[in-house]
Structures are given as structure tokens and as C-alpha cells.
XYZ file of C-alpha atoms in Angstrom:
693
model
C -18.754 -70.011 -0.027
C -21.284 -67.718 -1.660
C -20.600 -64.174 -2.833
C -22.103 -62.596 0.261
C -19.709 -64.401 2.576
C -16.796 -63.743 0.254
C -17.549 -59.997 0.229
C -17.909 -59.981 4.002
C -14.630 -61.884 4.414
C -12.851 -59.508 2.033
C -14.230 -56.506 3.939
C -12.981 -57.943 7.236
C -9.539 -58.751 5.812
C -9.209 -55.349 4.162
C -10.433 -53.667 7.336
C -7.883 -55.512 9.483
C -5.041 -54.885 7.008
C -5.985 -51.246 6.543
C -6.430 -50.721 10.247
C -3.054 -52.316 10.977
C -1.280 -50.250 8.333
C -3.113 -47.112 9.437
C -2.285 -47.828 13.058
C 1.422 -48.278 12.284
C 1.449 -45.176 10.132
C -0.584 -43.219 12.659
C 1.658 -44.202 15.547
C 4.768 -43.225 13.571
C 3.450 -39.846 12.439
C 0.791 -38.910 14.968
C 3.302 -38.771 17.795
C 5.387 -36.267 15.813
C 2.260 -34.337 14.746
C 0.824 -34.189 18.252
C 4.220 -33.235 19.666
C 4.624 -30.515 17.041
C 1.066 -29.303 17.669
C 1.719 -29.035 21.402
C 5.000 -27.216 20.738
C 3.206 -24.784 18.439
C 0.550 -24.172 21.097
C 3.226 -23.473 23.715
C 5.126 -21.178 21.337
C 1.874 -19.374 20.483
C 1.241 -18.796 24.200
C 4.786 -17.438 24.677
C 4.428 -15.227 21.584
C 1.059 -13.904 22.788
C 2.615 -12.990 26.143
C 5.433 -11.131 24.358
C 2.892 -9.347 22.143
C 1.034 -8.142 25.239
C 4.354 -6.997 26.669
C 5.138 -5.182 23.391
C 1.719 -3.505 23.429
C 2.457 -2.048 26.879
C 5.947 -1.007 25.713
C 4.475 0.655 22.603
C 2.097 2.665 24.787
C 5.083 3.709 26.907
C 6.918 4.827 23.751
C 3.921 6.807 22.458
C 3.596 8.550 25.846
C 7.317 9.398 25.889
C 7.128 10.775 22.334
C 4.081 12.867 23.274
C 5.900 14.311 26.279
C 8.940 15.017 24.069
C 6.877 16.916 21.529
C 5.283 18.993 24.319
C 8.731 19.615 25.789
C 9.951 20.860 22.403
C 6.914 23.151 22.155
C 7.588 24.748 25.545
C 11.253 25.233 24.632
C 10.241 26.995 21.423
C 7.871 29.255 23.407
C 10.145 29.864 26.428
C 11.054 33.358 25.222
C 7.341 34.284 25.358
C 6.781 32.975 28.888
C 8.799 33.214 32.044
C 10.363 30.142 33.647
C 7.694 29.904 36.348
C 4.896 29.680 33.766
C 6.763 26.907 31.978
C 7.309 25.073 35.292
C 3.562 25.168 36.014
C 2.601 24.079 32.474
C 5.050 21.140 32.488
C 3.878 19.859 35.884
C 0.224 20.052 34.741
C 1.141 18.177 31.557
C 2.855 15.372 33.515
C -0.048 15.024 35.965
C -2.613 14.826 33.117
C -0.505 12.293 31.238
C 0.020 9.818 34.068
C -3.470 10.139 35.583
C -4.732 8.312 32.464
C -1.748 5.921 32.229
C -1.689 3.554 35.225
C 0.827 1.118 33.689
C 3.661 3.650 34.040
C 5.394 4.290 37.362
C 6.058 7.877 36.326
C 8.029 10.052 33.958
C 9.626 13.416 33.393
C 10.843 16.035 30.932
C 14.588 16.739 31.330
C 16.297 19.674 29.609
C 19.942 20.270 28.827
C 21.641 22.927 31.027
C 20.388 26.500 30.636
C 17.948 25.655 27.810
C 14.844 27.092 29.510
C 16.425 29.461 32.034
C 19.905 30.855 31.400
C 20.473 30.916 35.184
C 19.297 27.345 35.878
C 21.447 24.294 35.048
C 18.934 21.617 36.092
C 15.418 21.973 34.701
C 13.625 18.596 34.890
C 10.093 18.159 36.302
C 9.001 14.622 37.266
C 5.665 13.011 38.218
C 5.013 9.573 39.717
C 2.139 7.434 40.979
C 1.597 7.406 44.734
C -1.419 5.190 45.289
C -4.305 6.628 43.279
C -2.667 10.059 43.060
C -0.050 11.445 40.670
C 2.546 13.506 42.520
C 4.539 16.152 40.576
C 7.966 17.113 41.893
C 11.142 19.056 41.164
C 13.086 17.071 43.800
C 15.276 15.374 41.149
C 16.177 18.645 39.427
C 19.240 19.530 41.463
C 22.983 19.064 41.660
C 22.712 16.334 44.289
C 20.759 13.971 41.987
C 22.535 15.336 38.866
C 20.222 13.741 36.303
C 22.542 14.851 33.472
C 25.027 12.150 34.529
C 22.487 9.454 35.319
C 22.940 6.335 33.127
C 19.387 6.545 31.779
C 20.103 10.099 30.562
C 23.561 9.279 29.176
C 22.085 6.367 27.229
C 20.016 8.787 25.112
C 22.453 11.741 25.104
C 26.036 10.684 25.878
C 28.116 13.353 27.575
C 30.580 13.518 24.666
C 27.898 13.592 21.958
C 27.820 16.906 19.961
C 24.462 18.496 20.751
C 24.127 19.880 17.216
C 24.187 16.334 15.732
C 20.924 14.332 15.777
C 20.993 10.836 17.270
C 20.392 7.727 15.146
C 17.115 6.914 16.925
C 14.333 8.887 18.587
C 13.725 6.249 21.333
C 16.054 4.340 23.692
C 15.184 1.615 26.235
C 17.413 1.165 29.265
C 18.193 -2.274 30.661
C 16.314 -3.104 33.893
C 17.833 -1.310 36.904
C 17.048 -0.483 40.506
C 15.542 3.008 40.879
C 17.581 4.824 43.539
C 15.469 7.993 43.357
C 13.192 6.794 46.151
C 11.043 3.855 44.960
C 13.838 1.233 45.026
C 11.788 -0.604 42.377
C 13.132 -2.635 39.466
C 12.240 -0.525 36.417
C 12.976 0.063 32.758
C 12.976 3.558 31.265
C 12.177 4.645 27.710
C 13.896 7.867 26.585
C 12.471 10.094 23.812
C 14.796 12.740 22.387
C 13.833 16.414 22.096
C 15.174 18.814 19.424
C 14.857 22.514 18.805
C 14.055 24.157 15.455
C 17.689 23.761 14.339
C 17.634 20.018 15.159
C 19.918 20.458 18.149
C 19.460 18.169 21.129
C 17.748 19.992 24.007
C 16.920 17.084 26.335
C 14.787 13.982 26.714
C 11.368 12.884 27.941
C 11.181 9.672 29.996
C 8.560 7.148 31.064
C 9.426 4.651 33.840
C 7.992 1.117 33.742
C 7.934 -0.860 36.983
C 8.277 -4.498 35.912
C 7.602 -6.259 39.227
C 4.038 -7.085 38.124
C 5.420 -8.543 34.874
C 7.883 -10.670 36.851
C 5.059 -11.981 39.029
C 3.020 -12.922 35.934
C 6.024 -14.800 34.519
C 6.498 -16.699 37.781
C 2.840 -17.821 37.665
C 3.026 -18.977 34.010
C 2.106 -22.698 33.885
C 1.698 -24.327 30.446
C 2.482 -27.874 31.671
C 2.970 -29.332 35.170
C 6.743 -29.014 34.854
C 6.913 -25.587 33.186
C 9.898 -23.450 34.215
C 9.333 -19.889 32.970
C 12.091 -17.278 32.748
C 12.550 -13.634 31.791
C 15.887 -12.070 30.852
C 17.271 -8.941 29.258
C 19.135 -9.909 26.096
C 21.630 -7.039 25.844
C 22.894 -7.484 29.410
C 22.312 -11.251 29.471
C 20.843 -11.160 32.980
C 17.821 -13.061 34.271
C 14.911 -11.156 35.807
C 13.042 -14.400 36.497
C 15.289 -17.436 36.638
C 14.377 -20.893 35.266
C 16.085 -22.871 38.025
C 13.190 -23.992 40.234
C 11.507 -20.666 39.427
C 13.913 -18.762 41.678
C 16.107 -15.712 41.309
C 18.358 -13.655 43.556
C 16.371 -10.582 44.520
C 18.974 -8.473 46.283
C 18.874 -4.781 45.243
C 22.268 -3.306 44.477
C 23.619 0.107 43.516
C 22.146 2.369 40.833
C 21.624 0.840 37.363
C 23.043 -2.574 38.373
C 21.059 -5.718 37.580
C 20.414 -8.665 39.863
C 23.181 -11.213 40.429
C 22.202 -14.272 38.397
C 23.588 -17.594 37.142
C 24.576 -16.571 33.605
C 25.675 -13.370 31.928
C 25.045 -14.419 28.318
C 21.694 -14.860 26.562
C 23.470 -17.160 24.066
C 23.859 -19.723 26.847
C 20.136 -20.539 26.458
C 19.982 -23.940 24.756
C 17.703 -26.943 24.733
C 18.987 -29.805 26.821
C 18.532 -33.532 26.312
C 15.572 -33.673 28.692
C 13.695 -30.408 28.062
C 12.509 -28.065 25.299
C 13.152 -24.326 25.128
C 10.541 -21.827 23.885
C 11.474 -18.118 23.851
C 10.497 -14.894 22.090
C 12.089 -11.438 22.145
C 10.294 -8.202 22.952
C 11.076 -4.916 21.201
C 12.374 -3.646 24.562
C 15.153 -6.260 24.616
C 13.394 -8.562 27.093
C 13.342 -12.277 26.271
C 10.424 -14.302 27.669
C 10.573 -18.056 27.573
C 9.751 -21.376 29.212
C 11.565 -24.648 29.629
C 9.278 -27.694 29.244
C 10.426 -31.205 30.259
C 10.274 -33.783 27.469
C 8.221 -35.983 29.794
C 5.383 -33.436 29.962
C 4.888 -33.346 26.185
C 5.495 -37.120 25.858
C 2.689 -37.770 28.352
C 0.335 -35.530 26.355
C 1.252 -37.435 23.159
C 0.595 -40.820 24.784
C -2.801 -39.688 26.061
C -3.768 -38.413 22.609
C -2.642 -41.668 20.921
C -4.513 -43.796 23.463
C -7.728 -41.864 22.862
C -7.265 -42.218 19.103
C -6.638 -45.984 19.387
C -9.846 -46.566 21.334
C -11.895 -44.597 18.852
C -10.350 -46.402 15.851
C -11.017 -49.867 17.276
C -14.619 -48.940 17.992
C -15.069 -47.593 14.473
C -13.591 -50.768 12.944
C -15.885 -53.100 14.911
C -18.919 -50.975 14.126
C -18.024 -50.887 10.415
C -17.697 -54.712 10.154
C -21.021 -55.231 11.968
C -22.822 -52.776 9.724
C -21.329 -54.376 6.597
C -22.475 -57.830 7.679
C -26.013 -56.599 8.289
C -26.124 -54.641 5.017
C -24.871 -57.614 2.979
C -27.471 -59.883 4.536
C -30.304 -57.485 3.744
C -29.077 -56.751 0.223
C -28.264 -60.272 -0.897
C -31.426 -62.012 0.333
C -33.675 -60.839 -2.570
C -30.697 -60.950 -4.921
C -30.217 -64.659 -4.259
C -33.888 -65.280 -4.964
C -33.855 -63.428 -8.274
C -30.574 -65.117 -9.264
C -32.108 -68.560 -8.879
C -35.033 -67.578 -11.134
C -32.731 -66.042 -13.775
C -30.757 -69.243 -14.058
C -33.958 -71.071 -15.107
C -34.808 -68.575 -17.898
C -31.625 -68.858 -19.985
C -30.893 -71.703 -22.441
C -28.259 -72.127 -25.134
C -29.282 -73.213 -28.647
C -26.298 -75.238 -29.952
C -27.674 -75.442 -33.500
C -28.107 -71.685 -33.830
C -24.985 -70.989 -31.712
C -26.850 -68.402 -29.698
C -28.592 -68.272 -26.343
C -32.359 -68.207 -25.970
C -34.264 -66.345 -23.267
C -37.632 -66.927 -21.719
C -39.634 -64.293 -19.854
C -38.985 -64.307 -16.103
C -41.900 -65.185 -13.828
C -41.685 -63.080 -10.649
C -44.725 -62.387 -8.480
C -43.152 -60.341 -5.644
C -43.437 -56.561 -5.603
C -40.114 -55.118 -4.419
C -37.071 -53.308 -5.737
C -36.383 -56.157 -8.197
C -39.797 -55.873 -9.883
C -38.619 -53.069 -12.259
C -35.535 -55.156 -13.069
C -37.712 -58.154 -13.990
C -39.859 -55.979 -16.213
C -36.803 -54.550 -17.931
C -35.396 -58.050 -18.376
C -38.621 -59.282 -19.983
C -38.659 -56.227 -22.254
C -35.027 -56.920 -23.107
C -35.865 -60.479 -24.108
C -38.431 -59.233 -26.649
C -36.039 -56.577 -27.995
C -32.996 -58.823 -28.448
C -34.452 -60.374 -31.606
C -35.380 -56.968 -33.007
C -31.908 -55.692 -32.257
C -30.260 -58.599 -34.035
C -32.271 -57.920 -37.181
C -31.436 -54.236 -37.188
C -27.758 -54.840 -36.527
C -26.888 -55.829 -40.082
C -28.730 -52.802 -41.509
C -26.913 -50.528 -39.099
C -23.524 -51.960 -40.102
C -24.063 -51.109 -43.760
C -25.182 -47.568 -42.873
C -22.135 -47.176 -40.658
C -19.780 -48.022 -43.516
C -21.471 -45.392 -45.706
C -21.213 -42.714 -42.998
C -17.593 -43.590 -42.357
C -16.715 -42.937 -46.000
C -18.547 -39.594 -45.852
C -16.683 -38.556 -42.691
C -13.340 -39.299 -44.335
C -14.229 -36.981 -47.212
C -15.257 -34.205 -44.780
C -11.993 -34.586 -42.845
C -9.981 -34.047 -46.024
C -11.932 -30.850 -46.813
C -11.696 -29.648 -43.199
C -7.885 -29.922 -43.133
C -7.515 -27.570 -46.105
C -9.910 -25.039 -44.494
C -8.005 -25.177 -41.190
C -4.705 -24.449 -42.954
C -6.250 -21.453 -44.747
C -7.760 -20.053 -41.534
C -4.420 -20.554 -39.734
C -2.568 -18.470 -42.312
C -5.174 -15.701 -42.039
C -4.942 -15.766 -38.218
C -1.134 -15.505 -38.273
C -1.370 -12.469 -40.551
C -3.923 -10.791 -38.251
C -1.743 -11.515 -35.180
C 1.263 -9.860 -36.867
C -0.858 -6.777 -37.614
C -2.176 -6.644 -34.047
C 1.348 -6.946 -32.574
C 2.624 -4.113 -34.764
C -0.339 -1.913 -33.771
C 0.291 -2.719 -30.098
C 3.980 -1.778 -30.432
C 3.098 1.559 -31.999
C 0.456 2.192 -29.334
C 2.951 1.549 -26.504
C 5.523 3.834 -28.188
C 2.926 6.595 -28.561
C 1.819 6.129 -24.951
C 5.422 6.420 -23.688
C 5.951 9.562 -25.746
C 2.803 11.119 -24.256
C 3.959 10.215 -20.738
C 7.357 11.849 -21.389
C 5.618 14.944 -22.762
C 3.502 15.138 -19.605
C 6.629 14.839 -17.424
C 8.405 17.615 -19.363
C 5.272 19.769 -19.126
C 5.383 19.415 -15.320
C 9.084 20.351 -15.417
C 8.196 23.434 -17.491
C 5.738 24.506 -14.811
C 8.514 24.214 -12.212
C 10.875 26.382 -14.303
C 8.136 28.977 -14.886
C 7.468 29.026 -11.158
C 11.195 29.587 -10.513
C 11.279 32.697 -12.728
C 8.163 34.107 -11.089
C 9.186 33.341 -7.497
C 12.733 34.702 -7.566
C 11.555 37.892 -9.317
C 10.117 39.289 -6.064
C 13.236 38.967 -3.804
C 15.514 40.126 -6.656
C 13.277 43.162 -7.293
C 13.393 44.069 -3.596
C 17.200 43.707 -3.624
C 17.513 45.961 -6.702
C 15.278 48.598 -5.074
C 17.304 48.506 -1.835
C 20.622 48.804 -3.704
C 19.266 51.705 -5.818
C 18.146 53.549 -2.710
C 21.533 52.885 -1.084
C 23.274 54.210 -4.224
C 21.237 57.456 -4.126
C 21.966 57.878 -0.436
C 25.676 57.264 -1.072
C 25.760 59.997 -3.749
C 24.060 62.456 -1.394
C 26.438 61.749 1.513
C 29.413 61.991 -0.902
C 28.298 65.434 -2.033
C 27.924 66.581 1.581
C 31.381 65.217 2.377
C 33.059 66.962 -0.557
C 31.269 70.226 0.265
C 32.394 69.982 3.878
C 28.812 69.993 5.166
C 28.802 66.421 6.515
C 27.902 66.354 10.180
C 27.688 63.491 12.661
C 23.871 63.253 12.554
C 23.815 62.953 8.751
C 26.588 60.335 8.825
C 24.766 58.360 11.549
C 21.578 58.447 9.417
C 23.585 57.231 6.428
C 25.124 54.389 8.469
C 21.680 53.298 9.761
C 20.143 53.534 6.263
C 23.085 51.547 4.813
C 22.771 48.797 7.435
C 19.049 48.443 6.764
C 19.598 48.443 2.972
C 22.391 45.859 3.187
C 20.302 43.683 5.513
C 17.263 43.838 3.182
C 19.458 43.067 0.163
C 21.226 40.155 1.906
C 17.968 38.625 3.220
C 16.287 38.741 -0.187
C 19.357 37.432 -2.028
C 19.565 34.527 0.440
C 15.860 33.908 -0.100
C 16.396 33.896 -3.879
C 19.363 31.526 -3.499
C 17.297 29.167 -1.332
C 14.487 29.228 -3.900
C 16.935 28.476 -6.703
C 18.424 25.565 -4.711
C 14.996 24.097 -4.013
C 13.817 24.580 -7.603
C 17.073 23.131 -8.911
C 16.777 19.943 -6.803
C 13.152 19.365 -7.799
C 13.876 20.112 -11.474
C 16.921 17.798 -11.544
C 14.946 15.007 -9.865
C 12.037 15.345 -12.317
C 14.317 15.243 -15.338
C 16.297 12.172 -14.176
C 15.614 8.781 -12.675
C 18.559 8.636 -10.264
C 17.972 7.156 -6.823
C 19.307 8.842 -3.690
C 18.535 9.327 -0.007
C 16.337 12.300 0.880
C 14.128 13.582 3.717
C 10.498 13.295 2.615
C 8.915 16.187 4.560
C 11.481 18.765 3.438
C 11.322 17.473 -0.149
C 7.529 17.837 -0.234
C 7.924 21.419 0.998
C 10.317 22.082 -1.908
C 7.746 20.721 -4.373
C 5.010 22.920 -2.886
C 7.300 25.970 -3.060
C 8.021 25.244 -6.751
C 4.281 25.146 -7.496
C 3.360 28.200 -5.393
C 3.009 30.564 -8.404
C 0.084 28.410 -9.592
C -2.023 29.215 -6.532
C -0.469 32.174 -4.653
C -3.076 34.601 -6.065
C -5.988 32.192 -5.598
C -7.970 31.624 -2.353
C -6.293 28.268 -1.743
C -4.257 27.174 1.300
C -1.708 24.331 1.021
C -0.548 22.545 4.196
C 2.115 19.814 4.598
C 2.046 17.868 7.894
C 4.996 15.583 8.620
C 5.228 14.975 12.414
C 8.794 13.648 12.308
C 11.746 13.390 9.930
C 11.319 10.451 7.518
C 14.264 9.477 5.336
C 13.637 7.716 2.016
C 16.062 5.722 -0.111
C 14.500 5.766 -3.554
C 13.621 7.939 -6.526
C 12.823 11.582 -5.643
C 11.988 12.282 -9.289
C 9.035 9.900 -9.062
C 7.871 11.560 -5.811
C 8.148 15.026 -7.409
C 6.208 13.897 -10.506
C 3.458 12.285 -8.415
C 2.810 15.269 -6.150
C 3.203 17.812 -8.969
C 0.456 16.002 -10.898
C -1.730 15.717 -7.782
C -1.369 19.444 -7.059
C -2.051 20.491 -10.660
C -5.086 18.149 -10.859
C -6.548 19.720 -7.693
C -5.794 23.284 -8.830
C -7.278 22.607 -12.298
C -10.315 20.461 -11.492
C -11.213 20.826 -7.798
C -11.627 24.563 -7.232
C -13.640 27.335 -8.842
C -12.369 30.895 -8.442
C -15.876 32.075 -7.534
C -16.424 29.615 -4.673
C -17.334 31.387 -1.368
C -15.019 29.474 0.968
C -11.240 29.099 0.752
C -9.814 25.985 -0.822
C -7.803 23.576 1.325
C -5.128 21.144 0.099
C -3.549 18.930 2.809
C -0.594 16.556 2.573
C -0.280 14.348 5.681
C 2.753 12.056 6.077
C 3.281 9.283 8.628
C 5.540 6.255 8.960
C 3.965 2.794 9.407
C 6.715 0.280 10.316
C 8.871 0.086 7.159
C 6.341 1.914 4.978
C 5.357 5.543 4.430
C 1.701 6.605 4.156
C 0.975 9.931 2.438
C -2.602 11.277 2.376
C -3.271 13.979 -0.248
C -6.739 15.563 0.141
C -8.656 18.642 -0.938
C -12.080 20.105 -0.123
C -12.940 20.814 -3.746
C -15.901 19.837 -5.860
C -15.084 16.075 -5.777
C -15.982 13.487 -8.422
C -19.049 11.408 -9.166
C -18.939 7.612 -9.309
C -18.559 7.384 -13.106
C -15.618 9.827 -13.150
C -13.962 8.002 -10.235
C -14.149 4.664 -12.084
C -12.387 6.119 -15.157
C -9.907 8.326 -13.247
C -6.814 6.203 -14.006
C -7.768 5.313 -17.588
C -5.236 6.755 -20.092
C -6.491 9.849 -21.962
C -9.636 10.237 -19.827
C -10.247 13.880 -18.853
C -13.228 16.062 -17.936
C -11.583 19.088 -19.629
C -10.804 17.740 -23.057
C -11.129 21.135 -24.801
C -9.549 23.126 -21.957
C -5.978 21.816 -22.058
C -6.458 18.490 -20.205
C -4.332 15.595 -21.558
C -5.966 12.789 -19.590
C -2.730 11.029 -18.577
C -1.817 12.870 -15.345
C -3.660 10.395 -13.088
C -2.416 7.481 -15.196
C 1.203 8.627 -14.646
C 0.556 8.888 -10.885
C -0.717 5.294 -10.711
C 2.124 4.017 -12.919
C 4.864 5.689 -10.830
C 3.380 4.557 -7.505
C 2.962 0.934 -8.665
C 6.114 0.344 -10.719
C 8.798 2.799 -9.568
C 7.891 3.156 -5.861
C 6.462 -0.399 -5.576
C 3.581 1.032 -3.555
C -0.214 1.168 -3.558
C -2.711 3.931 -4.339
C -6.276 4.362 -3.060
C -8.682 7.160 -3.982
C -12.078 8.170 -2.629
C -14.343 11.061 -3.602
C -17.934 12.238 -3.764
C -19.565 15.305 -5.340
C -19.107 18.299 -3.061
C -17.017 16.262 -0.568
C -13.532 16.746 -2.022
C -11.056 14.064 -3.064
C -8.668 11.922 -0.982
C -5.631 9.957 -2.252
C -3.825 7.482 0.059
C -0.329 6.475 -1.153
C 1.770 3.822 0.601
C 5.288 2.757 -0.400
C 8.344 1.239 1.349
C 11.026 3.378 2.964
C 13.817 1.592 1.072
C 13.889 0.138 -2.449
C 16.251 -2.765 -3.217
C 18.881 -1.973 -5.842
C 17.715 -4.754 -8.150
C 14.288 -3.103 -8.272
């Protein structure tokens, strides 16, 4: 058997063995892979459905929060408007809101008793969709409906809950229930709490979600022929769409009662021996899932394996055929040239070396260059043999020279190594001193910021204390005058009444200004203590930022600069307030020092906007000052870089900001600016820091 046939036979054997092993391996793993792939696809479809459900729920929550904020606004303004004006404004608000929000059945704004009108216990406008129209109504604001004792209201504000205590959450979702107010629909309601300026509960805003359309979509969900979809509410453990033959009991019962179903516990959901379970939970407490028979996925796996088997067999047959054809084409001229080569080589037994003759080959193909090279090689073999002995002697000489160079090189390497170790020690010592100096400069910058806070304290409390001293002095003079009149017997009722009125005004002015001074001292004290320590504690971010701005007010109160802090809701932080105070003190001082000229025609604006993004806080600090060019922006966070080197700038304020945000708050910092366009810092950090951080 020649080499061509042997190669072909080996290819066939290896192909069969490899195909068999691959087939066994493929069948053992592909079934699991295909099954897992199909399960992932089904789970992805379930998750996507829940995400769409969550998107609708999130829009409901945003609408409820918007209504709540408007309800709070009207409560704050109710002393400026009569009740009828507020009634009209609230109805218009509800109609506008739900005209652009078709997904909601309706919603209302419900106040605690006598909040808006001291003579009215029930004050709760409502609007709902009726076809293409939105109908506003006060029909539910009466003693007969008594919304204050409805379960959806008690869920957000329990009857025994102290109204002066805030609730733990701003939003509450009710379980599904039958609406007995007229629609008799199965709905879920999201409640958004409303507070007054003293953080007392004044009512709720609601948005109703009719979920019949969602139930119909779940019933029509078909991922495999045997899919059994279901929808349940986890907290109550009741099905809204049952998995048993896609059926559920649909009998409406009394207010806030769910449908009568097979199980009362969501934990009863388990995979059985003949079906898979896929489920995902919505943020509203709804659980959407499907039950898929094992046979459905097994059939899909078998079809995929059968298709793969057919393709593999076809590939194997095609590969063997191509190999046979290629070997035949390749080996035909090779066999010819091999026969000729065998006739050109002889072995000289006397010289113990082979002898070669030039190869005679007349064809012109891919072997022609090989023949030419072979003939050239024959002529060069003799020359190579003669040069070989000369090369060996030269090689011995060069080898001796290399050994001498190696000996010299080792001594030089040792010397250079010692020098390098010495340089490294010097560099490490210089680096240690540089880090120590840098830390000292950072501490100096922090204490300088604290000094500005203390200076601001002295300046700020001087005004209310001066007013108090003036009021007390005037009261003292008035007291002496009335005493003289009394001793002389000339004190009449009119003079005494004037003295009483003057005393009340003086005492009130003195008390107000002393309370203002005490509040300033408390705020300054908290900020100063935080900046001088690194203790972690819980604090409310919006109020703390206001304290920082108050402590820095003396630096801009006589300049045409407005400072605004916008925090739409209370955000509680568990972390290091000292780091927050240092960051925003440096940001404010940088803007006041670098961004604004006193001779600019328009007023300066500094804005601090705060919002919560999931478990993170985003704070945007911006000003409308002169801005920075691209070169300055690139070097902004470099230590000791400043554009006012000879005007008191240290160049480490921005560096400290970046260091505190990155290392102590574990957050991120972005900055953007352009000449004449102001500067904008975006700071993001988590609400809670782990203790080991």
C-alpha cells in the first residue's frame, strides 16, 4: 500500500473515530446545552414580560408621586385660596393627568379630615376614564363611602398611626381587589403619601390600575404547545390567572377580597416531576410565571439533535471525498518525481558517503523549482563539505572568546545591580517623604476650610445677637421710664398698655433672633464637627447641604451671587458627613474664587441638584461662571495645579474633592466646562457604605 492510500485510510479511520467520539460527546452534552438554552429563552421571555409590567407600574408610581406633590402644594397654599378654588384646581389637575395616561383606570387626591376646609371632613376629588373621556367627581368624598376607612387608604395611613410621624416608605401597592366604587373591576392601587411643611401626614394620592388586560395577556401567553401561564400576588398568595388548564374562578366578592383560588401560599409553587417552573417577581408584588411540560422541551432537544446529526454525517462524507480527490491530485506528480530521485542517488562504499547526480526533469510544473534547487544542492554539497572543517576551527576560536566576554559581563552586571539597588532605596525614601508632605498639605487644606466655617459662624451670629442687644436695650430704657412714672404716681392705663405692647414686641424680637442664633450655632457646630472628624453616621442629605451653604454664606452674601439647593425628597445617607462637607465646601469656594468676577453684569448662579437613582445618590453642582478651557480642565485634578498661584490658591482643593469622592464615598466624579459656559460637576455615590469600607 503506497503512502497516498495509507494517508487516505488514516484520514478515514481518524474521521470515523473522531466523528464517533464527537457524536457521543455531543449527544451527552448537546442535550443539556439545548435544554438549558431553551430554558434560558423561556426565562428571558418571562423576565421581559415582568419588565414590561414593571415599566407600567413605575409610570403609575411617578404619576401618583406627581399628584402627591401637587396635593402638598395646594395644602400649603390653602390659606391663600378658598376651598372652592382648590376644588376646581384639583379637578383640573386630575383631568389633565389622566387624559395623557390611558393605562390608569383613574386616581384621586385624598386629604385627612379638615386639612383643607376646617368644616369639611371628607375632601377627596377623583377622576376616572369613561370611554375616551376623563370624568372628575366628588361622589366618593362623603360619609357613605368613607374613604378614610377604606383598606387602600388604611394601607398607606393606618388609623392608629400618629400623623406627626413619617411613614417608612413614600409608596404603597395594594393587593388586587374588586373595586366596589362603581366599576366592579379587578384593580391594584398605588398610594403616594403627602406631607405638610412640618412633615406631618396630610393624606395620599392614588392611581388605580385595572389589571384585566394584563390577565388576558397572561392567558394568551404561549411559549410551547403545552405552556400553562399563571399570575399571582405573592403577599396574599392568591392566583389571578391559574395554571390548571388556564382557568381561574372569576366570581367577584366583597370589597378588597381576592378571587377564591386553589392555593393560598406562593411557596407552594414548585417544579413537579413532569414539568418545569419559570417565574419572576414584579416590584408590585405580582409573580408571573409559566409551567412547561418536560415533553415540550425534550421534543425541541430531539429535533435539534436530529438536525445536527444529519449535518455532521454530510460534513464527514464530504470531507472524506475531498481528501481522496486532493490526495490523488497531489501525489500524482510526487510519485513521478520520487521515481526519478531514486535513480539519482548512489552510495560510495569506499568513501563512506553518498554521491548525487543531477536530476533530469523535462516537465514544467510545481516540481520544476524543486528540481532546480536539488541540482543546485548537488553542486553545493561538495563546497559545503570543504568549508565545514574551516568553520569548525573558527567556531572553537569564537567559543573561547565568548567565554571570556561572559566572565567580564558577570562582573559588570553585579556592579550595575548594586548601583540600581542604591537608586531604588533613594527613590523609595523620596516617595515616602513626598506622600507625607502631600498628606500634610491635604490636612492643612481641610483645616483651612474649617477655619472658613468658624469665621462664617462669628459673622453670621453677630447680626441676630446685635438685634437682640438693641431690643433689650430699648426695653430697658422703656422699663426705666415706666418705673419713674409709676413712682411719681403719673402712670395711667394708656401708658401701661403702650409699655406692655412695646415689651411684647421687644421680647418677641429678642426671642426670635436668639433662636435664630442658636439654630445657626447648631448648624455650624454639626458641620464643623463633621469636617474635623471622620466618624460615620446617618444624616439627611438635603438638610445637611443647606447647613453647609448657611456656614459659607458670609463668603457670598454681599456679592451678586445666588445659591440654590434642590432636593425633591428626603434622602437619608449612612456614611461620612465630614467628607460631604469637605467636598461641597471646596466646590463652593472654588466657584466663588475662580468662577465669578465682581464686575460681571449679570448675577451669578450656583445650583446644587440632588436626586436618588436606585441605591445611589446623584448630586449635580453647577455654576454659570467664566468656565474653563480644555487645558485647564485636563489639569483640574492634578495636585498643586492652580490658576491663581500668586493670589492664595493652593492647587489641592480639586484634588481633595476627587480623593474624597473616590476613596471615602466610593463614588464617581465627572466634570464638564467651557469658556463662558460655566462649570458642571456630577457626583454619584451609594446611599450606604459597608462598615468594612
